[in-house]
């Protein structure tokens, strides 16, 4: 019983450490992009550019979410299992 609690505690701690490391990486990349963008000086994007960027973001998110959903669906419904022939 005590061993299970210890393992669960370690798993919870490692999850928090992984989440913190991921958040730190996202903030570091965001800071680097912000600094690089400000170093470029004045840059303007037309409304067509913003529209294209928005479409690209939405399409990329849709594709990623859709493919992940298909992966989980196929895994949970047994489509990833090897084929079996009962002869």
Coordinates of C-alpha atoms in Angstrom, one line a residue:
X1 CA 0.0 0.0 0.0
X2 CA 2.8 2.4 0.9
X3 CA 4.7 1.6 -2.3
X4 CA 1.7 2.5 -4.4
X5 CA 1.4 5.9 -2.7
X6 CA 5.0 6.6 -3.2
X7 CA 4.8 5.7 -6.9
X8 CA 1.7 7.9 -7.3
X9 CA 3.4 10.7 -5.5
X10 CA 6.5 10.4 -7.8
X11 CA 4.3 10.3 -10.9
X12 CA 2.4 13.4 -9.8
X13 CA 5.7 15.2 -9.1
X14 CA 7.1 14.2 -12.5
X15 CA 4.0 15.4 -14.2
X16 CA 4.3 18.8 -12.6
X17 CA 8.0 19.0 -13.5
X18 CA 7.2 18.1 -17.1
X19 CA 4.4 20.7 -17.3
X20 CA 6.7 23.4 -15.7
X21 CA 9.4 22.5 -18.2
X22 CA 7.0 22.7 -21.1
X23 CA 5.6 26.1 -19.9
X24 CA 9.1 27.4 -19.5
X25 CA 10.0 26.4 -23.0
X26 CA 6.9 28.1 -24.5
X27 CA 7.6 31.3 -22.6
X28 CA 11.3 31.2 -23.7
X29 CA 10.3 30.8 -27.4
X30 CA 7.7 33.5 -27.1
X31 CA 10.3 35.9 -25.5
X32 CA 12.8 35.1 -28.3
X33 CA 10.2 35.7 -31.0
X34 CA 9.1 39.0 -29.4
X35 CA 12.7 40.2 -29.2
X36 CA 13.4 39.2 -32.8
X37 CA 10.2 40.9 -34.0
X38 CA 11.1 44.1 -32.2
X39 CA 14.6 44.0 -33.5
X40 CA 13.3 44.0 -37.1
X41 CA 11.9 47.5 -36.8
X42 CA 8.6 48.7 -38.3
X43 CA 6.9 45.9 -40.3
X44 CA 3.3 46.1 -41.4
X45 CA 1.1 43.3 -42.4
X46 CA -1.9 44.0 -44.6
X47 CA -5.4 42.7 -43.8
X48 CA -4.9 40.0 -46.5
X49 CA -1.7 38.9 -44.7
X50 CA -3.6 38.7 -41.4
X51 CA -6.3 36.8 -43.1
X52 CA -3.9 34.3 -44.6
X53 CA -2.1 33.9 -41.3
X54 CA -5.4 33.3 -39.5
X55 CA -6.4 30.7 -42.1
X56 CA -3.1 29.0 -41.8
X57 CA -3.4 28.8 -38.0
X58 CA -6.9 27.5 -38.1
X59 CA -6.1 25.0 -40.8
X60 CA -3.0 23.7 -39.0
X61 CA -4.9 23.4 -35.7
X62 CA -7.8 21.6 -37.4
X63 CA -5.4 19.2 -39.2
X64 CA -3.5 18.4 -36.0
X65 CA -6.6 17.9 -33.8
X66 CA -8.2 15.8 -36.5
X67 CA -5.2 13.5 -36.9
X68 CA -4.8 13.1 -33.2
X69 CA -8.6 12.3 -32.9
X70 CA -8.2 9.6 -35.6
X71 CA -5.2 8.2 -33.9
X72 CA -7.0 7.8 -30.5
X73 CA -10.1 6.5 -32.2
X74 CA -8.2 3.8 -34.1
X75 CA -6.2 2.8 -31.1
X76 CA -9.2 2.4 -28.8
X77 CA -11.3 0.5 -31.4
X78 CA -8.6 -2.1 -32.2
X79 CA -7.7 -0.9 -35.7
X80 CA -4.0 -0.8 -34.7
X81 CA -4.0 -4.5 -33.9
X82 CA -2.3 -6.9 -36.3
X83 CA -4.7 -8.8 -38.6
X84 CA -5.7 -12.3 -37.6
X85 CA -6.9 -15.1 -39.8
X86 CA -8.9 -17.9 -38.1
X87 CA -8.6 -20.9 -40.3

